[in-house]
Amino acid sequence: MEIMAGGSFGPAGVAKERAEHYRGKVTVYVIIACSVAAVGGSIFGYDIGISGGVTSMDPFLEKFFHTVYIKKKHVHESNYCKYNNQGLAAFTSSLYFAGLVASLVASPVTRKYGRRASIICGGISFLVGATLNSAAANMAMLLLGRIMLGVGIGFGNQAVPLYLSEMAPTHLRGGLNMLFQLATTLGIFTANMINYGTQKLQPWGWRLSIGLAAFPALLMTVGGLLLPETPNSLIEQGLKEKGRKVLEKIRGTKNVDAEFEDMVDASELANSIKHPFHNILEKRNRPQLVMAIFLPTFQILTGINSILFYAPMLFQSMGFGGNASLYSSALTGAVLASSTLISIATVDRLGRRALLISGGIQMIACQVIIAIILGLKFGKDQELSKGFSILVVLVVCLFVLAFGWSWGPLGWTVPSEIFPLEIRSAGQSITVAVNLLFTFIIAQSFLSLLCAFKFGIFLFFAGWITIMTIFVYAFLPETKGVPIEEMIFLWRKHWFWKRIVPEVAGGVASNERQGNSWN
């Protein structure tokens, strides 16, 4: 079947290209496992949505951030600076900082004890955090609760995308992996709807908003207990037989030899490596490392979080009334969720690159238009006229739409599918940590940036989107349909990365490395 010269093992991971021998169909089992795991994403989204809404509710501000409350009541300063308060920003961003630390701790757990273990840990910390927050009587309880939520996010975001990538059959990996992003966007949307309802329940509505996060957390914990472990992880832990059984079950066929052998090869290599973080720095993993750092950074630098986090405040400072601003945030939430569906439908057909580049171009246009409208029409204390307000909301929706089919889901999907098994858990940790680090930086500084740059903040983000679109065009190879354990061959064929990634040693003939040995 395979003619291999010079040992089946190059030093660089799985050296045989067996992809066309993969068998399997989409089983109900896979769909259920992936849906339950993706609930982890809904928690992340729920939280992004809730913190934006809760921080613009008066009873909450009055209790915990009295200065902001007073400022908000007497707005004489510029519209852009209404909410500029480091304490309020710290409330939002403490979570991301905790998540960052937790995702690094989660890596060895995910690797040693399996993807499920991390999913369960995440669910439990989330339960604790939601309980503390909704019962918060003082600032300390509030922050402790936020930190526990952060730990939950760190574990969840580290394990869930991996779990999804490993469970999914190759030809649908992009779509199933995006269940994570879909769950995130549905979480944001649900949060917006709930905030809209609870702001009428003075003075304890915000407690309900925060406390309801316990529901997805419960689902995630119970789901984690009932779900099967991924075959890759079982084999990595040395449970080959069990891994094979799970693989047969999720692929719905006994004929899983090729995929099973790829997993065994990958796990033998993975187990020979004691320090995955050290290994990730090696030259042959350079392209993956670059992607694990740049993609999540760029995802945040699109400016999406700032638009979603602070949508209620943003719309409120533009002169929409309190209710109208929650309405418009609910609208953006709905748009985001529906655009993720576009992405799920097209990602395994059009490929990753096409979506990233087209989404980027649309986002640049939107940011520039918003900046122009605000620059011309929105000054010291004046509010936007009705027509222009509607235009801004429309353009924000178009921006969110473009993000939702491009950088939103793909910022998570691409990094989770490019790593060889031996560094996959470490790689995913880096992706999550970088993502949370930049979310933290932007969350902490956005209100001040808005105050300083005024409408220029949209141009600042537009500049970044231009950079990232060029980056994808030049440096990211297309990963659709490439089996997860065979990604290594992509970099060797890429115009730029092939200069950096060393060739496989062991004298594999060059035409074979191109995969031409199948004629």
Coordinates of C-alpha atoms in Angstrom, one line a residue:
M1 CA 0.0 0.0 0.0
E2 CA 2.6 2.5 1.0
I3 CA 6.1 2.5 -0.4
M4 CA 8.3 4.2 2.2
A5 CA 12.0 4.7 1.8
G6 CA 14.2 5.0 4.9
G7 CA 12.0 4.3 7.9
S8 CA 8.4 5.3 8.3
F9 CA 9.3 7.9 10.8
G10 CA 10.8 11.2 9.9
P11 CA 11.6 13.2 12.9
A12 CA 8.7 15.5 12.1
G13 CA 5.6 13.6 13.2
V14 CA 3.5 11.4 11.1
A15 CA 5.5 10.9 7.9
K16 CA 3.1 8.8 5.9
E17 CA 0.3 10.4 4.0
R18 CA -2.6 8.0 4.5
A19 CA -5.4 10.4 4.2
E20 CA -7.2 8.8 1.3
H21 CA -7.6 5.6 3.3
Y22 CA -9.7 7.4 6.0
R23 CA -13.2 5.9 6.3
G24 CA -16.1 7.1 8.2
K25 CA -19.4 8.9 8.0
V26 CA -21.0 11.4 10.3
T27 CA -22.7 9.5 13.1
V28 CA -25.3 10.7 15.5
Y29 CA -22.8 9.9 18.2
V30 CA -20.4 12.6 16.9
I31 CA -23.1 15.2 16.5
I32 CA -24.3 14.7 20.1
A33 CA -20.8 14.7 21.5
C34 CA -19.8 17.8 19.6
S35 CA -23.0 19.7 20.5
V36 CA -22.6 19.0 24.2
A37 CA -19.0 19.9 24.1
A38 CA -19.7 23.1 22.3
V39 CA -21.8 24.3 25.2
G40 CA -18.5 25.3 26.7
G41 CA -18.5 28.0 24.0
S42 CA -21.9 29.3 25.0
I43 CA -20.6 30.1 28.5
F44 CA -17.8 32.2 27.1
G45 CA -20.3 34.1 24.9
Y46 CA -22.9 34.4 27.6
D47 CA -20.3 36.1 29.7
I48 CA -19.2 38.6 27.1
G49 CA -22.8 39.5 26.5
I50 CA -23.8 39.8 30.2
S51 CA -20.9 41.9 31.3
G52 CA -21.7 44.5 28.6
G53 CA -25.3 44.8 29.7
V54 CA -24.9 44.5 33.4
T55 CA -22.2 47.2 33.5
S56 CA -24.7 49.7 31.9
M57 CA -27.5 48.8 34.5
D58 CA -28.0 51.6 37.1
P59 CA -28.6 49.4 40.2
F60 CA -25.4 47.5 39.5
L61 CA -23.3 50.7 39.0
E62 CA -24.9 52.3 42.0
K63 CA -23.9 49.4 44.3
F64 CA -20.4 48.7 43.0
F65 CA -19.2 51.6 40.9
H66 CA -20.7 54.7 42.5
T67 CA -18.4 57.2 40.7
V68 CA -19.4 55.9 37.3
Y69 CA -23.1 56.0 38.3
I70 CA -22.8 59.6 39.3
K71 CA -20.9 60.5 36.2
K72 CA -23.4 58.8 34.0
K73 CA -26.2 60.8 35.7
H74 CA -24.6 64.2 35.0
V75 CA -22.9 63.9 31.7
H76 CA -21.3 67.1 30.9
E77 CA -18.1 65.7 29.6
S78 CA -17.5 64.5 26.1
N79 CA -19.8 61.7 24.9
Y80 CA -16.8 59.4 24.4
C81 CA -15.7 59.5 28.0
K82 CA -18.9 58.7 29.8
Y83 CA -17.8 55.3 31.1
N84 CA -14.1 55.8 31.3
N85 CA -13.3 54.2 34.6
Q86 CA -10.4 51.7 35.3
G87 CA -12.3 50.0 38.1
L88 CA -15.2 49.2 35.8
A89 CA -12.9 48.0 33.1
A90 CA -11.1 45.8 35.7
F91 CA -14.5 44.2 36.5
T92 CA -14.8 43.1 32.9
S93 CA -11.2 42.2 32.3
S94 CA -10.2 40.5 35.6
L95 CA -12.0 37.5 34.1
Y96 CA -9.8 37.3 31.0
F97 CA -6.7 37.6 33.0
A98 CA -7.7 34.7 35.2
G99 CA -8.6 32.7 32.1
L100 CA -5.2 33.4 30.7
V101 CA -3.5 31.9 33.7
A102 CA -5.9 29.0 33.8
S103 CA -5.5 28.1 30.2
L104 CA -1.8 27.5 30.8
V105 CA -2.6 25.3 33.8
A106 CA -5.2 23.5 31.7
S107 CA -2.6 22.3 29.1
P108 CA -1.0 19.6 31.2
V109 CA -4.4 18.5 32.6
T110 CA -5.8 18.2 29.1
R111 CA -2.8 16.2 28.0
K112 CA -2.4 13.9 30.9
Y113 CA -6.0 13.3 32.0
G114 CA -7.8 13.9 28.7
R115 CA -9.9 16.5 27.1
R116 CA -12.9 15.6 29.3
A117 CA -11.2 16.3 32.5
S118 CA -10.6 19.9 31.5
I119 CA -14.2 20.3 30.3
I120 CA -15.4 19.1 33.7
C121 CA -13.0 21.4 35.6
G122 CA -14.2 24.3 33.5
G123 CA -17.9 23.5 34.2
I124 CA -17.3 23.3 37.9
S125 CA -15.3 26.6 38.2
F126 CA -18.0 28.2 36.2
L127 CA -20.7 27.1 38.6
V128 CA -18.8 28.4 41.5
G129 CA -18.2 31.8 39.8
A130 CA -21.8 32.3 38.7
T131 CA -23.0 31.6 42.3
L132 CA -20.5 34.0 43.9
N133 CA -21.3 36.7 41.5
S134 CA -25.0 36.6 41.6
A135 CA -24.9 36.6 45.4
A136 CA -22.2 39.3 45.6
A137 CA -22.5 41.6 48.5
N138 CA -19.3 43.5 48.1
M139 CA -16.5 44.1 45.7
A140 CA -14.4 41.2 46.9
M141 CA -17.1 38.7 46.2
L142 CA -17.7 40.2 42.8
L143 CA -14.1 40.0 41.8
L144 CA -13.6 36.5 43.2
G145 CA -16.6 35.4 41.2
R146 CA -15.2 36.9 38.1
I147 CA -11.9 35.1 38.6
M148 CA -13.6 31.8 39.0
L149 CA -15.5 32.4 35.8
G150 CA -12.2 33.2 34.2
V151 CA -10.8 29.9 35.3
G152 CA -13.8 28.2 33.8
I153 CA -13.2 30.0 30.5
G154 CA -9.5 29.1 30.5
F155 CA -10.2 25.4 30.9
G156 CA -13.2 25.4 28.6
N157 CA -11.6 27.3 25.7
Q158 CA -8.5 25.1 26.0
A159 CA -10.3 21.8 25.9
V160 CA -13.4 22.3 23.8
P161 CA -11.9 23.3 20.4
L162 CA -9.4 20.4 20.7
Y163 CA -12.2 18.0 21.6
L164 CA -14.2 19.1 18.6
S165 CA -11.3 19.0 16.2
E166 CA -10.4 15.5 17.3
M167 CA -13.9 14.0 17.2
A168 CA -14.8 15.4 13.8
P169 CA -14.3 13.4 10.6
T170 CA -11.7 15.2 8.4
H171 CA -14.1 16.4 5.7
L172 CA -16.4 18.2 8.2
R173 CA -13.8 19.3 10.8
G174 CA -14.2 23.0 10.0
G175 CA -18.0 22.9 10.3
L176 CA -18.1 20.9 13.5
N177 CA -15.3 22.9 15.0
M178 CA -17.4 26.0 14.5
L179 CA -20.0 24.7 16.8
F180 CA -17.8 26.3 19.4
Q181 CA -18.1 29.7 17.8
L182 CA -21.8 29.1 17.1
A183 CA -22.4 28.4 20.8
T184 CA -20.4 31.5 21.7
T185 CA -22.5 33.7 19.5
L186 CA -25.8 32.1 20.7
G187 CA -24.5 32.8 24.3
I188 CA -23.9 36.4 23.4
F189 CA -27.4 36.7 21.9
T190 CA -29.1 35.0 24.8
A191 CA -27.3 37.3 27.3
N192 CA -28.5 40.3 25.4
M193 CA -32.0 39.1 25.4
I194 CA -31.9 38.3 29.1
N195 CA -30.4 41.7 30.0
Y196 CA -33.2 43.3 28.1
G197 CA -35.6 41.4 30.3
T198 CA -33.8 41.8 33.6
Q199 CA -33.2 45.6 33.5
K200 CA -36.9 46.0 34.2
L201 CA -36.5 44.1 37.5
Q202 CA -35.1 46.8 39.7
P203 CA -32.9 46.5 41.8
W204 CA -31.9 42.9 41.6
G205 CA -32.3 42.2 37.9
W206 CA -28.5 42.1 37.3
R207 CA -28.2 39.3 39.9
L208 CA -30.5 37.2 37.8
S209 CA -28.6 38.0 34.6
I210 CA -25.3 36.8 36.2
G211 CA -26.8 33.9 38.0
L212 CA -28.3 32.3 34.9
A213 CA -24.8 31.5 33.8
A214 CA -25.1 28.5 36.1
F215 CA -27.4 26.8 33.6
P216 CA -24.9 26.3 30.8
A217 CA -22.2 25.5 33.4
L218 CA -24.3 22.7 34.7
L219 CA -24.8 21.4 31.2
M220 CA -21.1 21.5 30.6
T221 CA -20.2 19.6 33.8
V222 CA -22.8 16.9 33.3
G223 CA -22.0 16.7 29.6
G224 CA -18.3 16.3 30.4
L225 CA -19.1 13.4 32.8
L226 CA -21.2 11.6 30.1
L227 CA -19.2 12.2 27.0
P228 CA -16.7 9.8 25.5
E229 CA -13.0 10.9 25.6
T230 CA -11.5 11.6 22.2
P231 CA -9.7 8.6 20.6
N232 CA -6.5 10.7 20.1
S233 CA -6.4 11.4 23.8
L234 CA -7.2 7.8 24.9
I235 CA -4.4 6.6 22.7
E236 CA -2.1 9.2 24.0
Q237 CA -2.8 8.0 27.5
G238 CA -1.9 4.5 26.4
L239 CA -5.4 3.1 26.1
K240 CA -5.2 1.9 22.5
E241 CA -8.0 -0.7 22.6
K242 CA -10.4 1.7 24.2
G243 CA -9.3 4.5 21.7
R244 CA -10.0 2.2 18.8
K245 CA -13.5 1.3 20.1
V246 CA -14.4 4.9 20.5
L247 CA -13.0 5.7 17.0
E248 CA -15.1 2.9 15.5
K249 CA -18.2 4.1 17.3
I250 CA -17.8 7.8 16.2
R251 CA -16.9 6.9 12.6
G252 CA -19.7 4.3 12.4
T253 CA -17.5 1.7 10.8
K254 CA -15.0 -1.0 11.8
N255 CA -12.7 0.1 9.0
V256 CA -10.7 2.7 10.7
D257 CA -7.2 1.3 10.3
A258 CA -5.6 4.3 8.5
E259 CA -6.9 6.9 10.9
F260 CA -6.1 4.7 13.9
E261 CA -2.5 4.2 12.7
D262 CA -2.0 7.9 12.2
M263 CA -3.2 8.4 15.8
V264 CA -1.0 5.7 17.2
D265 CA 2.1 7.1 15.3
A266 CA 1.3 10.6 16.5
S267 CA 0.8 9.5 20.1
E268 CA 4.0 7.5 20.2
L269 CA 5.8 10.6 19.1
A270 CA 3.8 12.7 21.6
N271 CA 4.6 10.5 24.5
S272 CA 8.3 10.6 23.7
I273 CA 8.2 14.3 24.3
K274 CA 8.3 15.4 27.9
H275 CA 8.2 19.2 27.4
P276 CA 5.7 20.2 24.7
F277 CA 6.2 23.9 25.4
H278 CA 9.9 23.5 24.8
N279 CA 9.2 21.5 21.6
I280 CA 6.8 24.1 20.2
L281 CA 9.8 26.5 19.9
E282 CA 11.7 24.2 17.6
K283 CA 12.2 25.3 14.1
R284 CA 10.0 22.7 12.5
N285 CA 7.0 24.0 14.5
R286 CA 7.7 27.6 13.6
P287 CA 4.8 28.1 11.3
Q288 CA 2.3 26.6 13.7
L289 CA 3.7 28.8 16.5
V290 CA 3.4 31.9 14.4
M291 CA -0.2 31.1 13.6
A292 CA -1.0 30.3 17.3
I293 CA 0.2 33.7 18.2
F294 CA -0.9 35.8 15.3
L295 CA -4.4 34.5 14.6
P296 CA -5.9 35.0 18.0
T297 CA -4.1 38.4 18.3
F298 CA -5.6 39.5 15.0
Q299 CA -9.0 38.1 16.0
I300 CA -9.2 40.5 18.9
L301 CA -7.6 43.4 16.9
T302 CA -10.5 43.4 14.5
G303 CA -12.1 45.4 17.3
I304 CA -15.0 43.0 17.6
N305 CA -14.9 42.5 21.3
S306 CA -14.9 46.2 22.0
I307 CA -18.0 46.5 19.8
L308 CA -19.8 43.6 21.5
F309 CA -18.7 44.3 25.0
Y310 CA -19.5 47.9 25.0
A311 CA -22.3 47.9 22.4
P312 CA -24.9 49.0 25.0
M313 CA -22.6 51.8 26.2
L314 CA -21.5 52.6 22.7
F315 CA -25.0 53.0 21.5
Q316 CA -26.0 54.8 24.7
S317 CA -23.2 57.4 24.2
M318 CA -24.3 57.9 20.6
G319 CA -27.6 59.0 22.1
F320 CA -29.8 56.0 21.8
G321 CA -31.9 55.8 25.0
G322 CA -31.1 53.1 27.5
N323 CA -33.6 50.6 26.1
A324 CA -32.8 51.3 22.5
S325 CA -29.2 50.6 23.2
L326 CA -30.0 47.1 24.6
Y327 CA -32.2 46.6 21.6
S328 CA -29.4 47.4 19.2
S329 CA -27.0 45.1 21.1
A330 CA -29.6 42.3 20.8
L331 CA -29.7 42.9 17.1
T332 CA -25.9 42.7 16.7
G333 CA -26.0 39.5 18.8
A334 CA -28.6 37.9 16.5
V335 CA -26.6 39.0 13.4
L336 CA -23.4 37.4 14.8
A337 CA -25.1 34.1 15.5
S338 CA -26.7 33.9 12.1
S339 CA -23.5 34.8 10.3
T340 CA -21.7 31.9 12.0
L341 CA -24.2 29.6 10.2
I342 CA -23.0 31.0 6.9
S343 CA -19.5 30.1 7.9
I344 CA -20.4 26.6 9.0
A345 CA -22.1 26.0 5.6
T346 CA -19.2 27.3 3.5
V347 CA -16.0 26.7 5.4
D348 CA -15.4 23.1 4.2
R349 CA -16.3 24.1 0.6
L350 CA -14.8 27.5 0.0
G351 CA -12.0 26.9 2.4
R352 CA -10.5 29.0 5.2
R353 CA -8.6 31.5 3.2
A354 CA -11.4 32.7 1.0
L355 CA -13.6 33.5 4.1
L356 CA -10.8 35.2 6.0
I357 CA -9.9 37.5 3.1
S358 CA -13.4 38.4 2.0
G359 CA -14.5 39.0 5.6
G360 CA -11.4 41.2 6.2
I361 CA -12.2 43.5 3.2
Q362 CA -15.8 43.9 4.3
M363 CA -14.8 44.8 7.9
I364 CA -12.3 47.4 6.7
A365 CA -15.0 49.1 4.7
C366 CA -17.4 49.1 7.7
Q367 CA -14.9 50.5 10.2
V368 CA -14.0 53.3 7.8
I369 CA -17.7 54.2 7.2
I370 CA -18.4 54.3 11.0
A371 CA -15.4 56.5 11.6
I372 CA -16.5 59.0 8.9
I373 CA -20.1 59.2 10.2
L374 CA -19.0 59.7 13.8
G375 CA -16.2 62.1 12.7
L376 CA -18.6 64.4 10.8
K377 CA -21.8 64.1 12.7
F378 CA -21.0 63.4 16.4
G379 CA -19.2 66.0 18.4
K380 CA -18.8 67.3 21.9
D381 CA -22.2 66.9 23.3
Q382 CA -24.4 66.5 20.3
E383 CA -26.2 63.3 19.7
L384 CA -26.6 61.6 16.3
S385 CA -29.7 62.3 14.3
K386 CA -32.2 59.5 13.9
G387 CA -31.2 58.7 10.3
F388 CA -27.5 58.5 11.1
S389 CA -28.0 56.5 14.2
I390 CA -29.8 53.9 12.2
L391 CA -27.0 54.0 9.6
V392 CA -24.4 53.4 12.3
V393 CA -26.4 50.4 13.7
L394 CA -26.7 49.0 10.1
V395 CA -23.0 49.3 9.4
V396 CA -22.1 47.8 12.8
C397 CA -24.3 44.9 11.8
L398 CA -22.5 44.5 8.5
F399 CA -19.2 44.6 10.4
V400 CA -20.4 41.9 12.8
L401 CA -21.7 39.8 9.9
A402 CA -18.3 39.9 8.2
F403 CA -16.6 39.0 11.4
G404 CA -19.0 36.2 12.1
W405 CA -18.2 34.3 8.9
S406 CA -14.5 35.0 8.9
W407 CA -12.2 35.8 11.8
G408 CA -14.8 34.9 14.5
P409 CA -14.9 31.2 14.0
L410 CA -11.7 30.8 12.1
G411 CA -9.6 32.5 14.7
W412 CA -10.4 29.4 16.8
T413 CA -10.7 26.8 14.1
V414 CA -7.4 27.2 12.3
P415 CA -5.1 27.1 15.3
S416 CA -6.9 24.1 16.8
E417 CA -6.4 22.0 13.6
I418 CA -2.8 22.8 12.6
F419 CA -0.8 21.3 15.5
P420 CA 0.7 17.8 15.5
L421 CA -0.5 15.8 18.4
E422 CA 2.7 16.0 20.5
I423 CA 2.3 19.8 20.9
R424 CA -1.4 20.1 20.3
S425 CA -2.5 20.7 23.8
A426 CA 0.4 23.2 24.3
G427 CA -0.4 24.9 21.1
Q428 CA -4.1 25.3 22.0
S429 CA -3.0 26.8 25.3
I430 CA -0.9 29.4 23.6
T431 CA -3.8 30.3 21.3
V432 CA -6.2 30.7 24.2
A433 CA -3.7 32.5 26.3
V434 CA -2.9 35.0 23.6
N435 CA -6.5 35.5 22.8
L436 CA -7.3 36.2 26.4
L437 CA -4.3 38.4 26.9
F438 CA -5.3 40.6 24.0
T439 CA -9.0 40.5 25.1
F440 CA -7.7 41.7 28.5
I441 CA -5.6 44.5 27.1
I442 CA -8.4 45.7 24.8
A443 CA -11.1 45.4 27.5
Q444 CA -8.9 47.3 30.0
S445 CA -7.9 50.0 27.5
F446 CA -10.9 50.4 25.2
L447 CA -12.8 52.9 27.2
S448 CA -9.7 55.0 27.6
L449 CA -8.8 54.6 23.9
L450 CA -12.3 55.6 22.9
C451 CA -12.0 58.7 25.1
A452 CA -8.6 59.6 23.6
F453 CA -9.0 58.7 19.9
K454 CA -12.7 59.5 19.7
F455 CA -13.9 58.3 16.3
G456 CA -10.3 57.5 15.3
I457 CA -10.6 54.2 17.3
F458 CA -12.5 52.7 14.3
L459 CA -9.6 53.7 12.0
F460 CA -7.2 52.2 14.4
F461 CA -8.9 48.8 14.1
A462 CA -9.4 49.2 10.3
G463 CA -5.6 49.5 10.1
W464 CA -5.1 46.3 11.9
I465 CA -7.6 44.5 9.8
T466 CA -5.7 45.6 6.7
I467 CA -2.5 44.1 8.1
M468 CA -4.2 40.8 9.0
T469 CA -5.8 40.4 5.6
I470 CA -2.4 40.7 3.9
F471 CA -0.9 38.3 6.4
V472 CA -3.5 35.6 5.6
Y473 CA -3.0 36.2 1.9
A474 CA 0.7 35.7 2.2
F475 CA 1.3 33.2 5.0
L476 CA -1.6 31.0 5.7
P477 CA -1.9 27.8 3.5
E478 CA -5.4 26.4 2.9
T479 CA -6.2 23.7 5.5
K480 CA -9.6 22.5 4.3
G481 CA -9.8 18.7 3.9
V482 CA -6.3 18.1 5.1
P483 CA -6.3 15.3 7.8
I484 CA -5.3 16.7 11.2
E485 CA -2.3 14.4 11.7
E486 CA -1.0 15.3 8.2
M487 CA -0.9 19.1 8.4
I488 CA 2.9 18.9 8.6
F489 CA 3.0 18.4 4.8
L490 CA 1.3 21.7 4.1
W491 CA 4.1 23.8 5.4
R492 CA 6.7 22.0 3.3
K493 CA 4.8 23.0 0.1
H494 CA 4.2 26.6 1.1
W495 CA 6.3 29.3 -0.7
F496 CA 7.5 30.9 2.4
W497 CA 7.4 28.3 5.2
K498 CA 9.3 25.7 3.2
R499 CA 12.4 27.8 3.7
I500 CA 12.0 27.5 7.4
V501 CA 10.6 24.0 8.0
P502 CA 13.4 21.4 7.7
E503 CA 12.8 18.5 5.2
V504 CA 12.0 15.1 6.6
A505 CA 15.2 13.3 7.3
G506 CA 15.5 9.6 6.5
G507 CA 15.8 9.8 2.8
V508 CA 12.1 9.9 1.8
A509 CA 12.2 10.4 -2.0
S510 CA 11.1 13.9 -2.8
N511 CA 8.2 13.0 -5.1
E512 CA 6.8 10.9 -2.3
R513 CA 6.9 13.8 0.1
Q514 CA 4.7 15.7 -2.4
G515 CA 2.3 12.8 -2.1
N516 CA 2.8 11.6 -5.6
S517 CA 3.4 8.0 -4.7
W518 CA -0.2 7.1 -5.1
N519 CA -0.4 6.9 -9.0

